[in-house]
Short mmCIF file of C-alpha atoms and ligand atoms in Angstrom, two decimals:
data_model
loop_
_atom_site.label_atom_id
_atom_site.label_comp_id
_atom_site.label_asym_id
_atom_site.label_seq_id
_atom_site.Cartn_x
_atom_site.Cartn_y
_atom_site.Cartn_z
CA UNK A 37 141.09 216.04 -19.94
CA UNK A 38 141.07 217.32 -16.37
CA UNK A 39 139.03 216.30 -13.46
CA UNK A 40 137.79 219.24 -10.79
CA UNK A 41 137.15 217.63 -7.10
CA UNK A 42 134.59 219.48 -5.09
CA UNK A 43 134.64 218.23 -1.10
CA UNK A 44 131.77 219.72 0.82
CA UNK A 45 131.23 219.45 4.35
CA UNK A 46 132.98 217.66 7.25
CA UNK A 47 132.35 214.01 5.82
CA UNK A 48 133.30 215.32 2.24
CA UNK A 49 136.74 216.98 3.04
CA UNK A 50 137.94 214.37 5.59
CA UNK A 51 137.19 211.57 3.31
CA UNK A 52 138.79 214.00 0.42
CA UNK A 53 142.07 214.29 3.00
CA UNK A 54 142.33 210.49 2.97
CA UNK A 55 141.83 210.20 -0.86
CA UNK A 56 144.62 213.07 -1.65
CA UNK A 57 146.70 211.60 0.54
CA UNK A 58 146.82 208.36 -1.55
CA UNK A 59 146.61 210.12 -5.02
CA UNK A 60 149.88 211.79 -3.80
CA UNK A 61 151.70 208.50 -4.35
CA UNK A 62 150.95 207.93 -7.57
CA UNK A 63 153.64 209.23 -9.92
CA UNK A 64 151.16 208.34 -13.12
CA UNK A 65 148.56 210.82 -12.01
CA UNK A 66 151.13 213.38 -11.37
CA UNK A 67 152.74 212.74 -14.82
CA UNK A 68 149.15 212.87 -16.74
CA UNK A 69 147.93 216.15 -14.98
CA UNK A 70 144.23 215.02 -14.87
CA UNK A 71 143.90 215.67 -11.01
CA UNK A 72 146.94 217.62 -10.15
CA UNK A 73 148.04 220.70 -11.82
CA UNK A 74 152.00 220.98 -13.43
CA UNK A 75 152.88 222.76 -10.38
CA UNK A 76 151.66 219.92 -8.06
CA UNK A 77 148.52 221.60 -6.85
CA UNK A 78 145.30 219.46 -6.57
CA UNK A 79 142.50 220.16 -8.95
CA UNK A 80 140.29 220.40 -5.83
CA UNK A 81 137.66 223.01 -3.69
CA UNK A 82 137.17 222.51 -0.30
CA UNK A 83 133.61 223.83 0.88
CA UNK A 84 132.37 223.68 4.67
CA UNK A 85 130.05 226.23 6.75
CA UNK A 86 132.49 226.21 9.65
CA UNK A 87 136.30 226.36 9.62
CA UNK A 88 137.20 223.66 11.99
CA UNK A 89 137.95 220.72 9.81
CA UNK A 90 139.08 222.60 6.84
CA UNK A 91 141.62 223.96 9.12
CA UNK A 92 142.59 220.36 10.17
CA UNK A 93 142.49 218.85 6.66
CA UNK A 94 144.26 221.77 4.90
CA UNK A 95 147.63 220.65 6.86
CA UNK A 96 149.46 218.51 4.42
CA UNK A 97 147.34 218.81 1.32
CA UNK A 98 148.60 220.47 -2.03
CA UNK A 99 145.33 222.89 -1.99
CA UNK A 100 145.77 226.22 -4.29
CA UNK A 101 145.61 229.48 -2.08
CA UNK A 102 141.93 230.52 -2.29
CA UNK A 103 140.43 226.98 -2.97
CA UNK A 104 139.18 226.61 0.50
CA UNK A 105 135.45 228.16 1.24
CA UNK A 106 134.75 228.74 4.60
CA UNK A 107 131.74 229.75 6.65
CA UNK A 108 131.32 230.65 10.08
CA UNK A 109 128.51 228.20 11.53
CA UNK A 110 127.30 224.67 10.66
CA UNK A 111 124.16 223.89 8.90
CA UNK A 112 122.64 221.83 12.00
CA UNK A 113 122.07 218.94 10.03
CA UNK A 114 119.72 220.32 8.18
CA UNK A 115 119.14 219.98 4.58
CA UNK A 116 116.92 223.28 3.96
CA UNK A 117 119.30 225.55 5.75
CA UNK A 118 122.33 224.23 3.68
CA UNK A 119 120.15 224.31 0.24
CA UNK A 120 118.68 227.83 0.93
CA UNK A 121 121.68 228.90 2.69
CA UNK A 122 121.72 231.14 5.91
CA UNK A 123 120.58 234.79 5.66
CA UNK A 124 124.35 235.98 7.05
CA UNK A 125 126.14 233.54 4.82
CA UNK A 126 124.80 233.62 1.39
CA UNK A 127 128.25 234.27 -0.02
CA UNK A 128 129.18 230.40 0.54
CA UNK A 129 127.34 229.07 -2.75
CA UNK A 130 128.70 232.25 -4.87
CA UNK A 131 132.21 231.79 -3.77
CA UNK A 132 132.55 228.07 -4.30
CA UNK A 133 130.89 228.59 -7.92
CA UNK A 134 133.31 231.18 -8.31
CA UNK A 135 136.42 229.13 -7.10
CA UNK A 136 135.20 226.08 -9.25
CA UNK A 137 134.74 228.39 -12.42
CA UNK A 138 138.31 229.70 -12.09
CA UNK A 139 140.12 226.23 -11.37
CA UNK A 140 138.15 224.89 -14.66
CA UNK A 141 139.51 227.83 -16.57
CA UNK A 142 142.70 226.71 -15.28
CA UNK A 143 142.14 223.33 -17.29
CA UNK A 144 143.14 222.20 -20.79
CA UNK A 145 140.11 220.38 -21.57
CA UNK A 146 137.68 219.99 -18.60
CA UNK A 147 135.97 216.59 -18.61
CA UNK A 148 133.74 216.85 -15.42
CA UNK A 149 133.44 217.17 -11.69
CA UNK A 150 133.61 214.53 -8.41
CA UNK A 151 131.80 215.79 -5.55
CA UNK A 152 132.62 214.28 -2.19
CA UNK A 153 129.86 214.77 0.53
CA UNK A 154 127.69 213.18 2.84
CA UNK A 155 124.11 212.30 2.67
CA UNK A 156 122.85 213.51 6.05
CA UNK A 157 124.68 216.63 7.19
CA UNK A 158 123.49 219.59 7.00
CA UNK A 159 126.35 221.56 4.54
CA UNK A 160 127.08 217.84 2.65
CA UNK A 161 123.27 217.11 1.64
CA UNK A 162 121.89 220.71 1.32
CA UNK A 163 124.53 222.90 -0.06
CA UNK A 164 125.95 219.83 -1.55
CA UNK A 165 122.74 219.39 -3.52
CA UNK A 166 122.72 223.00 -4.56
CA UNK A 167 126.14 222.64 -5.57
CA UNK A 168 125.23 219.88 -7.74
CA UNK A 169 122.08 221.65 -9.53
CA UNK A 170 124.55 224.82 -10.07
CA UNK A 171 127.38 222.48 -11.64
CA UNK A 172 124.76 221.26 -13.88
CA UNK A 173 123.47 224.48 -14.90
CA UNK A 174 126.76 226.12 -15.59
CA UNK A 175 128.41 223.17 -17.21
CA UNK A 176 125.63 221.06 -18.83
CA UNK A 177 127.91 219.22 -21.07
CA UNK A 178 130.27 217.95 -18.63
CA UNK A 179 130.12 214.82 -16.27
CA UNK A 180 129.09 215.33 -12.73
CA UNK A 181 129.82 212.55 -10.37
CA UNK A 182 128.71 212.35 -6.66
CA UNK A 183 130.49 210.09 -4.04
CA UNK A 184 127.95 210.42 -1.20
CA UNK A 185 128.06 208.98 2.07
CA UNK A 186 125.17 207.70 3.80
CA UNK A 187 124.74 207.84 7.43
CA UNK A 188 124.66 204.40 9.65
CA UNK A 189 120.86 203.22 9.94
CA UNK A 190 121.20 203.07 13.72
CA UNK A 191 120.60 206.44 13.38
CA UNK A 192 122.49 209.25 14.36
CA UNK A 193 120.07 212.30 13.88
CA UNK A 194 116.01 212.42 13.40
CA UNK A 195 116.71 214.03 10.43
CA UNK A 196 118.76 212.04 8.46
CA UNK A 197 116.14 210.09 6.48
CA UNK A 198 114.72 213.27 5.38
CA UNK A 199 118.08 214.83 4.21
CA UNK A 200 119.24 211.77 2.66
CA UNK A 201 116.02 211.48 0.57
CA UNK A 202 116.18 215.23 -0.41
CA UNK A 203 119.86 214.80 -1.68
CA UNK A 204 119.11 211.43 -3.48
CA UNK A 205 116.30 213.40 -5.44
CA UNK A 206 118.54 216.10 -6.33
CA UNK A 207 121.46 213.92 -7.28
CA UNK A 208 119.36 211.93 -9.55
CA UNK A 209 118.26 214.73 -11.43
CA UNK A 210 121.41 216.59 -11.69
CA UNK A 211 124.33 214.20 -11.76
CA UNK A 212 125.26 211.49 -14.18
CA UNK A 213 126.70 208.93 -11.90
CA UNK A 214 126.23 208.60 -7.89
CA UNK A 215 128.91 206.52 -5.88
CA UNK A 216 127.08 205.42 -2.94
CA UNK A 217 129.09 204.28 0.20
CA UNK A 218 126.98 203.08 3.08
CA UNK A 219 129.20 204.02 6.51
CA UNK A 220 127.39 200.61 8.00
CA UNK A 221 129.16 198.75 5.48
CA UNK A 222 132.75 200.13 5.99
CA UNK A 223 132.02 199.66 10.05
CA UNK A 224 131.17 196.34 9.61
CA UNK A 225 134.36 195.45 7.59
CA UNK A 226 136.78 197.37 9.76
CA UNK A 227 135.48 195.84 13.07
CA UNK A 228 136.65 192.61 11.81
CA UNK A 229 140.23 194.06 11.03
CA UNK A 230 140.84 196.94 13.50
CA UNK A 231 141.55 196.11 17.39
CA UNK A 232 139.47 198.64 19.47
CA UNK A 233 136.88 200.96 18.04
CA UNK A 234 136.85 202.41 14.50
CA UNK A 235 138.00 205.61 13.77
CA UNK A 236 136.73 208.30 11.11
CA UNK A 237 140.41 208.06 10.02
CA UNK A 238 140.18 204.21 9.69
CA UNK A 239 136.93 204.56 7.74
CA UNK A 240 138.31 207.36 5.32
CA UNK A 241 141.53 205.10 4.60
CA UNK A 242 139.53 202.15 3.76
CA UNK A 243 136.71 204.39 1.62
CA UNK A 244 140.07 206.20 -0.21
CA UNK A 245 141.52 203.40 -1.08
CA UNK A 246 138.37 202.15 -2.78
CA UNK A 247 138.00 205.23 -4.51
CA UNK A 248 141.50 205.32 -5.40
CA UNK A 249 140.99 201.71 -6.96
CA UNK A 250 138.34 203.23 -9.25
CA UNK A 251 139.61 206.81 -10.34
CA UNK A 252 143.64 206.33 -10.77
CA UNK A 253 144.98 205.42 -14.00
CA UNK A 254 145.03 202.24 -15.62
CA UNK A 255 147.09 200.80 -18.38
CA UNK A 256 143.72 199.93 -20.33
CA UNK A 257 142.85 203.28 -20.55
CA UNK A 258 146.18 204.80 -20.88
CA UNK A 259 147.49 205.37 -24.66
CA UNK A 260 149.86 202.93 -25.69
CA UNK A 261 152.37 205.70 -26.21
CA UNK A 262 152.53 208.88 -23.48
CA UNK A 263 150.51 209.27 -20.31
CA UNK A 264 147.32 208.67 -18.97
CA UNK A 265 144.64 211.06 -19.89
CA UNK A 266 142.48 210.95 -16.94
CA UNK A 267 139.55 208.73 -18.71
CA UNK A 268 139.00 206.38 -15.65
CA UNK A 269 136.13 208.35 -13.82
CA UNK A 270 134.26 208.83 -17.39
CA UNK A 271 134.58 205.38 -18.54
CA UNK A 272 133.40 204.42 -15.63
CA UNK A 273 130.06 206.32 -16.25
CA UNK A 274 129.83 205.02 -19.80
CA UNK A 275 130.60 201.47 -18.72
CA UNK A 276 128.10 201.33 -15.98
CA UNK A 277 125.17 204.11 -16.16
CA UNK A 278 124.70 204.83 -19.61
CA UNK A 279 120.91 205.24 -19.10
CA UNK A 280 120.09 208.19 -16.65
CA UNK A 281 117.23 205.94 -14.75
CA UNK A 282 119.98 203.93 -13.31
CA UNK A 283 122.96 205.59 -12.16
CA UNK A 284 123.44 204.20 -8.75
CA UNK A 285 126.87 202.13 -7.96
CA UNK A 286 128.24 200.23 -5.21
CA UNK A 287 131.83 199.50 -4.66
CA UNK A 288 133.55 196.64 -3.33
CA UNK A 289 137.29 196.42 -2.84
CA UNK A 290 139.68 194.39 -1.54
CA UNK A 291 143.62 194.83 -1.31
CA UNK A 292 146.31 192.04 0.16
CA UNK A 293 149.72 190.79 -0.59
CA UNK A 294 151.20 187.52 -1.68
CA UNK A 295 147.83 185.89 -2.93
CA UNK A 296 146.60 184.65 -6.23
CA UNK A 297 143.97 186.64 -8.45
CA UNK A 298 141.59 183.65 -7.71
CA UNK A 299 142.31 183.86 -3.75
CA UNK A 300 141.99 187.44 -3.85
CA UNK A 301 138.86 187.22 -5.99
CA UNK A 302 137.58 184.49 -3.74
CA UNK A 303 138.01 186.56 -0.66
CA UNK A 304 136.18 189.78 -2.33
CA UNK A 305 133.46 187.64 -4.12
CA UNK A 306 132.69 186.28 -0.47
CA UNK A 307 131.93 190.20 0.61
CA UNK A 308 129.29 190.77 -2.12
CA UNK A 309 125.56 190.97 -0.71
CA UNK A 310 123.83 188.46 -2.67
CA UNK A 311 120.27 188.41 -0.91
CA UNK A 312 117.91 191.57 0.34
CA UNK A 313 116.18 191.85 3.29
CA UNK A 314 113.29 189.33 2.39
CA UNK A 315 115.53 186.95 0.84
CA UNK A 316 115.26 187.57 -2.46
CA UNK A 317 118.29 187.22 -4.94
CA UNK A 318 120.03 190.57 -5.59
CA UNK A 319 121.24 191.32 -9.26
CA UNK A 320 123.21 193.91 -10.87
CA UNK A 321 123.11 195.79 -14.08
CA UNK A 322 126.71 196.18 -15.26
CA UNK A 323 129.67 196.16 -13.47
CA UNK A 324 133.82 197.32 -14.02
CA UNK A 325 136.23 195.18 -12.45
CA UNK A 326 139.85 196.52 -11.67
CA UNK A 327 142.87 194.99 -10.77
CA UNK A 328 145.86 196.78 -9.76
CA UNK A 329 149.39 195.46 -9.12
CA UNK A 330 149.29 193.31 -12.41
CA UNK A 331 152.79 193.76 -13.16
CA UNK A 332 153.40 190.15 -14.41
CA UNK A 333 150.02 190.73 -16.73
CA UNK A 334 148.52 187.61 -15.60
CA UNK A 335 145.10 188.97 -14.52
CA UNK A 336 143.32 188.90 -17.76
CA UNK A 337 144.27 185.23 -18.37
CA UNK A 338 142.82 184.57 -14.75
CA UNK A 339 139.41 186.26 -16.08
CA UNK A 340 139.02 183.22 -18.16
CA UNK A 341 137.79 181.20 -15.14
CA UNK A 342 136.67 183.95 -12.68
CA UNK A 343 134.22 185.90 -15.31
CA UNK A 344 131.95 183.00 -14.75
CA UNK A 345 131.80 183.08 -10.83
CA UNK A 346 131.76 186.85 -10.86
CA UNK A 347 128.95 187.04 -13.22
CA UNK A 348 127.03 184.34 -10.82
CA UNK A 349 127.82 186.27 -7.72
CA UNK A 350 126.98 189.52 -9.09
CA UNK A 351 123.94 188.11 -10.71
CA UNK A 352 124.19 189.85 -13.93
CA UNK A 353 120.73 190.84 -16.02
CA UNK A 354 120.53 188.56 -18.57
CA UNK A 355 119.48 191.30 -21.35
CA UNK A 356 123.06 192.88 -21.02
CA UNK A 357 125.30 190.89 -23.46
CA UNK A 358 128.54 192.63 -21.76
CA UNK A 359 128.18 192.84 -18.19
CA UNK A 360 131.68 193.03 -17.34
CA UNK A 361 134.43 195.71 -18.23
CA UNK A 362 137.94 194.89 -17.16
CA UNK A 363 140.76 197.23 -16.69
CA UNK A 364 144.32 196.31 -15.38
CA UNK A 365 147.41 198.30 -13.96
CA UNK A 366 150.89 197.27 -13.72
CA UNK A 367 151.25 198.94 -10.36
CA UNK A 368 149.00 199.15 -7.14
CA UNK A 369 150.29 202.85 -5.76
CA UNK A 370 147.43 203.30 -2.92
CA UNK A 371 148.89 200.04 -1.40
CA UNK A 372 149.73 198.69 1.16
CA UNK A 373 153.32 198.12 -0.51
CA UNK A 374 153.60 195.16 -2.51
CA UNK A 375 150.02 194.44 -2.79
CA UNK A 376 147.56 193.88 -5.29
CA UNK A 377 143.88 195.00 -5.53
CA UNK A 378 140.76 194.34 -7.08
CA UNK A 379 138.17 196.87 -7.11
CA UNK A 380 134.74 196.34 -8.33
CA UNK A 381 132.25 198.80 -9.43
CA UNK A 382 128.58 197.40 -9.71
CA UNK A 383 125.22 198.93 -10.65
CA UNK A 384 123.48 196.92 -8.03
CA UNK A 385 120.10 195.94 -6.84
CA UNK A 386 121.28 196.85 -3.02
CA UNK A 387 120.08 200.25 -4.07
CA UNK A 388 116.44 199.18 -4.07
CA UNK A 389 116.78 198.01 -0.86
CA UNK A 390 118.07 201.41 0.83
CA UNK A 391 115.96 203.46 -1.27
CA UNK A 392 113.02 201.44 -0.24
CA UNK A 393 113.55 201.40 3.56
CA UNK A 394 114.81 205.05 3.39
CA UNK A 395 111.47 206.24 1.58
CA UNK A 396 109.37 204.26 4.13
CA UNK A 397 110.98 205.98 7.16
CA UNK A 398 110.62 209.08 5.49
CA UNK A 399 106.95 208.76 4.62
CA UNK A 400 106.13 207.64 8.18
CA UNK A 401 107.56 210.66 9.37
CA UNK A 402 106.35 212.85 6.66
CA UNK A 403 102.86 211.72 7.07
CA UNK A 404 102.97 212.46 11.09
CA UNK A 405 104.53 216.04 9.94
CA UNK A 406 107.55 214.92 12.37
CA UNK A 407 110.32 217.66 12.13
CA UNK A 408 108.70 219.73 8.94
CA UNK A 409 108.60 222.82 10.52
CA UNK A 410 112.46 222.75 10.95
CA UNK A 411 112.45 222.66 7.15
CA UNK A 412 109.82 225.07 6.66
CA UNK A 413 111.93 227.84 8.78
CA UNK A 414 114.67 227.48 6.60
CA UNK A 415 112.60 227.88 3.26
CA UNK A 416 112.02 224.32 2.33
CA UNK A 417 108.30 223.80 1.18
CA UNK A 418 106.07 220.83 0.47
CA UNK A 419 106.86 220.98 -2.96
CA UNK A 420 110.55 219.77 -2.03
CA UNK A 421 109.40 216.44 -0.38
CA UNK A 422 106.84 215.78 -2.88
CA UNK A 423 109.37 216.35 -5.65
CA UNK A 424 112.00 213.91 -3.37
CA UNK A 425 109.32 211.42 -2.88
CA UNK A 426 108.16 210.95 -6.35
CA UNK A 427 111.84 210.97 -7.92
CA UNK A 428 112.78 207.99 -5.32
CA UNK A 429 109.69 206.25 -6.32
CA UNK A 430 110.69 206.47 -10.22
CA UNK A 431 113.94 205.27 -9.36
CA UNK A 432 112.64 202.37 -7.49
CA UNK A 433 110.40 201.37 -10.08
CA UNK A 434 113.01 202.01 -13.16
CA UNK A 435 115.27 199.58 -11.03
CA UNK A 436 113.06 197.14 -10.30
CA UNK A 437 111.85 196.84 -13.64
CA UNK A 438 115.23 196.37 -15.21
CA UNK A 439 116.39 194.02 -12.51
CA UNK A 440 113.51 191.43 -13.15
N1 LIG B 651 132.87 207.75 6.33
C1 LIG B 651 132.76 209.23 6.93
N2 LIG B 651 131.66 209.80 7.29
C2 LIG B 651 131.69 210.92 8.26
C3 LIG B 651 132.96 211.47 8.24
N3 LIG B 651 132.72 212.78 9.33
C4 LIG B 651 130.89 212.69 9.31
N4 LIG B 651 130.57 211.48 8.63
C5 LIG B 651 129.33 211.14 8.38
O1 LIG B 651 128.30 212.31 7.96
C6 LIG B 651 127.31 212.59 8.43
C7 LIG B 651 127.22 213.80 9.03
O2 LIG B 651 127.69 214.89 8.20
P1 LIG B 651 128.63 215.84 8.06
O3 LIG B 651 129.55 215.76 6.85
O4 LIG B 651 129.75 215.68 9.45
O5 LIG B 651 127.90 217.26 7.93
P2 LIG B 651 128.20 218.78 7.48
O6 LIG B 651 128.17 218.11 6.10
O7 LIG B 651 129.72 219.26 7.82
O8 LIG B 651 127.10 219.42 7.74
P3 LIG B 651 126.56 220.47 9.09
O9 LIG B 651 127.87 219.93 9.76
O10 LIG B 651 125.48 219.73 9.68
O11 LIG B 651 126.56 221.86 8.55
C8 LIG B 651 126.98 211.77 9.59
O12 LIG B 651 126.37 210.57 9.01
C9 LIG B 651 128.50 210.96 10.02
O13 LIG B 651 128.41 209.75 10.38
C10 LIG B 651 134.31 211.07 8.20
O14 LIG B 651 135.07 211.76 7.99
N5 LIG B 651 133.88 209.85 7.21
MG1 LIG B 652 129.76 220.28 9.65
#
């Protein structure tokens, strides 16, 4: 089983760089050939509308020649320009799809694609949305997962709300699962740990550690004889997003050395958001708990006492009789050395809070027709916005119903 990775825009590629650096340290992933070819090359395509970031990240990664697809000019933080393409650079979309097709042809069994991109950059959001649509169209039976990075709420660009709204609506319609990471959350956690200001490198290393916690091979999903078949991303969808109405995941990850499982889990649970902005309790629909560095095979035993605590903190819905899946791995190659890690992927109520704020802010701007001419200029009409509002309202309704 093989997975193809598609990194789009500055954020998608910079996070991808940190991710692949960590993947490279895992021998089981190399043996399984699910993420890397037998010749050691990554199963990844790197797309950006401008060359600067791609030149930087390609150094030190094992990217196949031709799998870097590059334009000449950025998409100016405009979803419409990324989605409909600039007149002069229509080739970017076609070249990307062509490279993905070639990469998929090299797979024995292609199981799906994981995209990484920001929700607010013009390339990551607009071209990312378009690629997601095309991938669904070209490979309707394969899985499609998005790792999407949300901008800081404090506001980096006035267009970020529209861009995020339009992208999330396309992801909801075309992907099977969206792992949503908020730059605000990552920053907040790192500000307590890092001396001085937090850089994108610090943030990307932390994000990459969480993604490796989810995607790298586990012993639980590796056949007793033989090597990993790389099922982790696709089992994650089966376990946490079985219904199309609820496909947004939130990750919590913690790695420490010399702590018992109970202490490590205790620290991780302290960082889980339990209440929404109105003070109401947040809930979760389904969760996967992954423990790495379990060389003594003690985690499952510890789960006998931890299970109750996790269910309480994640406030699992009563209608799901099996809200927790547990996977373990003896090693923790993404490190740090000798550390053990716990990663929890949760289909969680935090997404309701986020989408409500997003839709509210976008609606105020839309009703005042703020910045709409920027989108119209590049081909986006009223239909794009109305479809996006309608889709996100539906997601909110579905989640609120399920979490009651
Ligand atoms: N976590 C993280 N976020 C990033 C990184 N680089 C940019 N971002 C965030 O991504 C958003 C901007 O998107 P970019 O990826 O820079 O934009 P792009 O996709 O290249 O699109 P254009 O430059 O507009 O063509 C902002 O919210 C940034 O905070 C990164 O390396 N890591
Ligand atoms: Mg850019």
